[in-house]
PDB file of C-alpha atoms in Angstrom:
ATOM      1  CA  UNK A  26      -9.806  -3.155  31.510  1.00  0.00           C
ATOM      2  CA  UNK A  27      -6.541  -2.496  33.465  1.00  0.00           C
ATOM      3  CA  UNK A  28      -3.784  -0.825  31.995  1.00  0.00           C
ATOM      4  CA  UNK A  29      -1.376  -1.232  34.157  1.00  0.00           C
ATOM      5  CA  UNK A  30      -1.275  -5.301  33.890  1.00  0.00           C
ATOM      6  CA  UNK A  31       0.948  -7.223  30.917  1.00  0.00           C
ATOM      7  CA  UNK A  32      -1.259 -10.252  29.993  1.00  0.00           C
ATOM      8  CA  UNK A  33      -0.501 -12.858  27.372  1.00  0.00           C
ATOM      9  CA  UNK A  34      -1.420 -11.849  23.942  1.00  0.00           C
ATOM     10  CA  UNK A  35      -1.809 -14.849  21.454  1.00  0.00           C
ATOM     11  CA  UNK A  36      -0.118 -15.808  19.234  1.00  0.00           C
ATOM     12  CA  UNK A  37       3.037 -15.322  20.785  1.00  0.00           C
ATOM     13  CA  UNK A  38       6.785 -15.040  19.399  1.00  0.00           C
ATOM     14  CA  UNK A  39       8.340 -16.584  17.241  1.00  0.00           C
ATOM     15  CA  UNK A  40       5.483 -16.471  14.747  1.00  0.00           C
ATOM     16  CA  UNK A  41       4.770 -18.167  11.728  1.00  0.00           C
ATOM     17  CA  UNK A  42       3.008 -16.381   8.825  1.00  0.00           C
ATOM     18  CA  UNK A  43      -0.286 -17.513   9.774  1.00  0.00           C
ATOM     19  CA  UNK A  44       0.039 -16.631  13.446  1.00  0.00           C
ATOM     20  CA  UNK A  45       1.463 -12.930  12.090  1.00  0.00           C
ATOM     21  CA  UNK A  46      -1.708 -12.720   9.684  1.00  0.00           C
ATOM     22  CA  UNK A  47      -3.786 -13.382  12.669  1.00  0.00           C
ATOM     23  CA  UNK A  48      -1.990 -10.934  14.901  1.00  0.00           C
ATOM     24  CA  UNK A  49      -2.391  -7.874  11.899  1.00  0.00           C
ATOM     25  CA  UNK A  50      -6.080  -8.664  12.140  1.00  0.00           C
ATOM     26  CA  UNK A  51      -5.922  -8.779  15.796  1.00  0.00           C
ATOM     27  CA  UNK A  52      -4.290  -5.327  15.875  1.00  0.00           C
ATOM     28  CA  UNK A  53      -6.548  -3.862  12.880  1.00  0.00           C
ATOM     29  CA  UNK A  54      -9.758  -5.195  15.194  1.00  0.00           C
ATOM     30  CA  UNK A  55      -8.501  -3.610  17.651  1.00  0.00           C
ATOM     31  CA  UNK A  56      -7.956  -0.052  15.825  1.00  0.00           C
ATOM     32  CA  UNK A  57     -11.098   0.193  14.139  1.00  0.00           C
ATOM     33  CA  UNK A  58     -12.881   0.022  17.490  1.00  0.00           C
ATOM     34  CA  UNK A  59     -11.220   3.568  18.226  1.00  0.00           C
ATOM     35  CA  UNK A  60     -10.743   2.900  21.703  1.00  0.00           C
ATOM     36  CA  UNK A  61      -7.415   4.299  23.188  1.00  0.00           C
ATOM     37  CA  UNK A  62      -7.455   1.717  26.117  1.00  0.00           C
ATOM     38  CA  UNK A  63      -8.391  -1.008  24.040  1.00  0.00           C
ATOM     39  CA  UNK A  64      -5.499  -0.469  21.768  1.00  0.00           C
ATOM     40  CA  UNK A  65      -3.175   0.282  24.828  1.00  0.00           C
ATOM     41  CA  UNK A  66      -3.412  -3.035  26.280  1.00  0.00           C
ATOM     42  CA  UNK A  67      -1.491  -4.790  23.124  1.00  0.00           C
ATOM     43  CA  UNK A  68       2.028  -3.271  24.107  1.00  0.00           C
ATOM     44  CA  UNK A  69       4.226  -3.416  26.727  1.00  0.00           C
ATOM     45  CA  UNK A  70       3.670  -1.070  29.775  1.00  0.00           C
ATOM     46  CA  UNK A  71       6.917   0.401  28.250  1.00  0.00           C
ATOM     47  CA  UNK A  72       6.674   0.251  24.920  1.00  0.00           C
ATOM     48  CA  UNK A  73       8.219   2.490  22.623  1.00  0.00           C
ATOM     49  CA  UNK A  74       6.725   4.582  19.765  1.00  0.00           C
ATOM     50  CA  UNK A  75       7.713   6.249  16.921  1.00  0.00           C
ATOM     51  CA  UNK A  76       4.699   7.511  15.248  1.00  0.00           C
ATOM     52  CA  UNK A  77       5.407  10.071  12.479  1.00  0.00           C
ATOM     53  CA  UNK A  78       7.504  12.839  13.861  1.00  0.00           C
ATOM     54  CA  UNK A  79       6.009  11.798  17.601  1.00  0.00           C
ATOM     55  CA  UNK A  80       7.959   9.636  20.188  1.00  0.00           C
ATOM     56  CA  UNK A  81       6.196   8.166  23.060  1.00  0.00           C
ATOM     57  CA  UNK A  82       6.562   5.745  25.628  1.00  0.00           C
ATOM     58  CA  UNK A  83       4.577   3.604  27.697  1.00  0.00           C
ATOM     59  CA  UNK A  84       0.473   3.366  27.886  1.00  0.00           C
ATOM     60  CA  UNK A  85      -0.679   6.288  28.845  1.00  0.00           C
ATOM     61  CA  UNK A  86       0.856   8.315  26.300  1.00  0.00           C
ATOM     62  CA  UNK A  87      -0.442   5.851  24.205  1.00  0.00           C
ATOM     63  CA  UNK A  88      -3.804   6.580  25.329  1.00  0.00           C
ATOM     64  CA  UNK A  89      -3.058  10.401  25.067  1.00  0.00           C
ATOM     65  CA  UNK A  90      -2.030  10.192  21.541  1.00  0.00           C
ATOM     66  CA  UNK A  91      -4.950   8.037  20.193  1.00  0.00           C
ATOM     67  CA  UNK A  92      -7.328  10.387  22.052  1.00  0.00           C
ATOM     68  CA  UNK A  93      -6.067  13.102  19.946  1.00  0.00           C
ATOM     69  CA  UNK A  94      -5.879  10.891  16.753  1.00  0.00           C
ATOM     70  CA  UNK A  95      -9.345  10.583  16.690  1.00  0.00           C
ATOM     71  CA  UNK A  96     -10.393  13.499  17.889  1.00  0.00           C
ATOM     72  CA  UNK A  97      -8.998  14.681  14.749  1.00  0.00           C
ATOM     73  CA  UNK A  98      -9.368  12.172  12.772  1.00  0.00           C
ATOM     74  CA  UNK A  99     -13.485  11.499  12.105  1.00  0.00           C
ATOM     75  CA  UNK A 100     -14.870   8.283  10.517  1.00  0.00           C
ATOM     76  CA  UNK A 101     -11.952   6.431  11.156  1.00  0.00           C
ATOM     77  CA  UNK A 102     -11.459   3.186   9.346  1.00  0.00           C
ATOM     78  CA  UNK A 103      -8.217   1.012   8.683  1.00  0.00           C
ATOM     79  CA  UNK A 104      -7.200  -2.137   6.497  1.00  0.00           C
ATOM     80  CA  UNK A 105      -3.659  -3.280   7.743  1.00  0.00           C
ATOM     81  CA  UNK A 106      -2.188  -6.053   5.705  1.00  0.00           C
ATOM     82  CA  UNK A 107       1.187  -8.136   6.470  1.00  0.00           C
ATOM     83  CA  UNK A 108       4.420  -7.766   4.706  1.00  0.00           C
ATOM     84  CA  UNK A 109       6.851  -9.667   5.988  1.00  0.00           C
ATOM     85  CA  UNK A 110       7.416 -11.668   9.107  1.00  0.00           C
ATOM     86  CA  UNK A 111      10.920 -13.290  10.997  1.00  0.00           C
ATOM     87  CA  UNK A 112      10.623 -14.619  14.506  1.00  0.00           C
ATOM     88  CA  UNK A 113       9.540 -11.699  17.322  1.00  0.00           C
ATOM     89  CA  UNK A 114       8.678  -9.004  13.918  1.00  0.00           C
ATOM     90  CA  UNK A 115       6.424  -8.216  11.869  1.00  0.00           C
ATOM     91  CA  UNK A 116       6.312  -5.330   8.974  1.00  0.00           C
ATOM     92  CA  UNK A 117       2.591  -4.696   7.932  1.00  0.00           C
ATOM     93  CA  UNK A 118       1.487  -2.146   5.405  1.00  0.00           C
ATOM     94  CA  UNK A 119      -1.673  -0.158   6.022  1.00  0.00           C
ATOM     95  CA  UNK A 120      -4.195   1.867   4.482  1.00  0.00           C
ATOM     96  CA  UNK A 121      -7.252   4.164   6.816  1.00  0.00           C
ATOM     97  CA  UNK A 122      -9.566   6.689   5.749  1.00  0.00           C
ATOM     98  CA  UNK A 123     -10.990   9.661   7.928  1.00  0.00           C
ATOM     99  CA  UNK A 124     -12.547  12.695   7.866  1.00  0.00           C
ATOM    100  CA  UNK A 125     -11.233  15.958   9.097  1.00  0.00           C
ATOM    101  CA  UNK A 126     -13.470  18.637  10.900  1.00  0.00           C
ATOM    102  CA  UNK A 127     -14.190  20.682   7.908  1.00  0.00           C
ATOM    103  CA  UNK A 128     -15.383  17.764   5.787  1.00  0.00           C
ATOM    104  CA  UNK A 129     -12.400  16.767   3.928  1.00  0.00           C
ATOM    105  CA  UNK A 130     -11.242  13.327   3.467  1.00  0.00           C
ATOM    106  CA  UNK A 131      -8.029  11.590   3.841  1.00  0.00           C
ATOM    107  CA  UNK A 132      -6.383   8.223   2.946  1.00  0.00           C
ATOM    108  CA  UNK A 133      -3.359   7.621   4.755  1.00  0.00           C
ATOM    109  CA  UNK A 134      -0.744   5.080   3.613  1.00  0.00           C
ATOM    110  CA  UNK A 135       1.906   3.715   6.001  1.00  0.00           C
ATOM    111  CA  UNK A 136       4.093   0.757   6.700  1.00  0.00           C
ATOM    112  CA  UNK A 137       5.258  -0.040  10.512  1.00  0.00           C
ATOM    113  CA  UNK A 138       7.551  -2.063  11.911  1.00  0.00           C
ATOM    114  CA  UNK A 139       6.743  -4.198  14.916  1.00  0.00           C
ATOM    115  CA  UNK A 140       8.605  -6.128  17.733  1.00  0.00           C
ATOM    116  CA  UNK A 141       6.843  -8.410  20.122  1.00  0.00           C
ATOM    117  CA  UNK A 142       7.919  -9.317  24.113  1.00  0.00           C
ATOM    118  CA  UNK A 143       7.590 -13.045  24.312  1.00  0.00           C
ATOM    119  CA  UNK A 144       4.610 -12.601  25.866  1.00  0.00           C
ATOM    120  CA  UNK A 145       3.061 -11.356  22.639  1.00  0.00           C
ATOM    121  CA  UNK A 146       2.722  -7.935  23.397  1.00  0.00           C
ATOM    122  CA  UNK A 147       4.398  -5.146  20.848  1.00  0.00           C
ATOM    123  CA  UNK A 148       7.181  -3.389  22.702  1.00  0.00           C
ATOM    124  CA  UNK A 149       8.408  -1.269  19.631  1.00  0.00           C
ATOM    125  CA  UNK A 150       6.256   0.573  17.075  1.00  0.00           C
ATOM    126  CA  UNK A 151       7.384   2.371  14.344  1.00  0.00           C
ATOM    127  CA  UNK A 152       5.353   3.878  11.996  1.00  0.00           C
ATOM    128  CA  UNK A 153       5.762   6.007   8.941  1.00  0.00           C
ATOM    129  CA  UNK A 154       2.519   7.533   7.729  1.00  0.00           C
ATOM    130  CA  UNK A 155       1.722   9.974   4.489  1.00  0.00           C
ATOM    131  CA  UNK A 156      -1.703  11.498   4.266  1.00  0.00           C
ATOM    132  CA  UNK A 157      -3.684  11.951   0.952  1.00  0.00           C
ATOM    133  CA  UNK A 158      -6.288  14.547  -0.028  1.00  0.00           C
ATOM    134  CA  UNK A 159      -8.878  12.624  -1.551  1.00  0.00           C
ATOM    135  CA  UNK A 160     -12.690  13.017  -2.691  1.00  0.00           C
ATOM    136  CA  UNK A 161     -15.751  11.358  -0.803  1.00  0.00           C
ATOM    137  CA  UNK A 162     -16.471   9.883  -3.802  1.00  0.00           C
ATOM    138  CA  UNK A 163     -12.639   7.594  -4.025  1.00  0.00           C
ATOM    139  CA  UNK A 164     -13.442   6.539  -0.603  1.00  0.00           C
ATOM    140  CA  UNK A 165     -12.717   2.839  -0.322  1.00  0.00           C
ATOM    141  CA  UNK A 166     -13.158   1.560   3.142  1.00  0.00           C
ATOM    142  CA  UNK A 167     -16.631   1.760   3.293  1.00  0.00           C
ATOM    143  CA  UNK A 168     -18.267  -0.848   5.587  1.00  0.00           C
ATOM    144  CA  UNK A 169     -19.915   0.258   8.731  1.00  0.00           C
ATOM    145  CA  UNK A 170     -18.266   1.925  12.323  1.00  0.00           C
ATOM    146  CA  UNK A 171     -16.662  -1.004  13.645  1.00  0.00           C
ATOM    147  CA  UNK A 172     -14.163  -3.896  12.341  1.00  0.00           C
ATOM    148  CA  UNK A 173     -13.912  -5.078   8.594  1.00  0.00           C
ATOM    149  CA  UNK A 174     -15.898  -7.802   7.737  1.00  0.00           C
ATOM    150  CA  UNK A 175     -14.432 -10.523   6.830  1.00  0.00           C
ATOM    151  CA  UNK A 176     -15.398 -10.825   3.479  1.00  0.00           C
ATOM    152  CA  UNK A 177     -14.232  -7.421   2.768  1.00  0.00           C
ATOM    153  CA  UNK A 178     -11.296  -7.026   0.546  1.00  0.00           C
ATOM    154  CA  UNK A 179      -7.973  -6.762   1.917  1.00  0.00           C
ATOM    155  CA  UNK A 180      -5.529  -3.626   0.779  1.00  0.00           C
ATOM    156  CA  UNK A 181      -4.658  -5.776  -2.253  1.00  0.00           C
ATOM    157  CA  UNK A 182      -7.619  -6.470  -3.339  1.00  0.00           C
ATOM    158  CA  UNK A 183      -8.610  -2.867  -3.354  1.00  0.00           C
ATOM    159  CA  UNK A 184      -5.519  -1.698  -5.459  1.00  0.00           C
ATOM    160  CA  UNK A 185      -4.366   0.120  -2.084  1.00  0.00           C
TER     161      UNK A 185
END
């Protein structure tokens, strides 16, 4: 994988609500796998973050900051679900679950705001992002390491 190249990522501006259903699942695949690079490669060499009270730019602070993300943040798993789309943007809602180092869990809620380079890749992120103390046994995401099935139940479905 080279981070340093901008290839075509499908679908591609100006999407329809479909193609911006299958690019939350796209970006949700690509989150659960907990792979900083992975991730990286879906935005612009330049991209610009806001991410909580963070603000980033480019890949490789990208990289930095999901290496410490889940360093931190253990068991990692995330339903993202769309809100609203119009032409290059995309508002999604999301939901993950993880563990901290002293056993407790979390669910954290967020919405973020997206906006795609016509080649498909997202050149602005911003994310707001509340964290929840809950108990092991309200844990909802449950399937295993990896990316939702896809006969799992979407944040809606799951009263998230």
């Amino acid at each position: 994988m080279n981070i340093t190249l901008e290839e075509t990522r499908y679908p591609i501006p100006n999407f329809t609500e479909e193609e911006a259903i299958e690019k939350v699942r796209k970006a949700e695949n690509a989150w659960n796998t907990k792979d900083p690079e992975v991730v990286a490669t879906a935005y612009t060499l330049n991209s610009k973050w806001r991410n909580r009270n963070e603000f980033i730019t480019g890949r490789q602070e990208i990289i930095t900051l999901l290496t410490q993300k889940w360093e931190k943040e253990q068991h990692y798993k995330l339903i993202k679900e769309l809100w609203a789309v119009k032409n290059n943007r995309i508002a999604v809602r999301f939901a993950y679950e993880w563990q901290d180092k002293s056993g407790q869990w979390f669910r954290s809620y967020g919405n973020e705001n997206w906006q795609f380079s016509e080649k498909g890749l997202m050149e602005e992120r911003y994310a707001s992002i509340n964290d929840l103390k809950i108990d092991e046994s309200e844990r909802k995401l449950l399937w295993k390491d990896g990316v939702r099935p896809l006969d799992y139940p979407s944040l809606s479905d799951l009263g998230l």
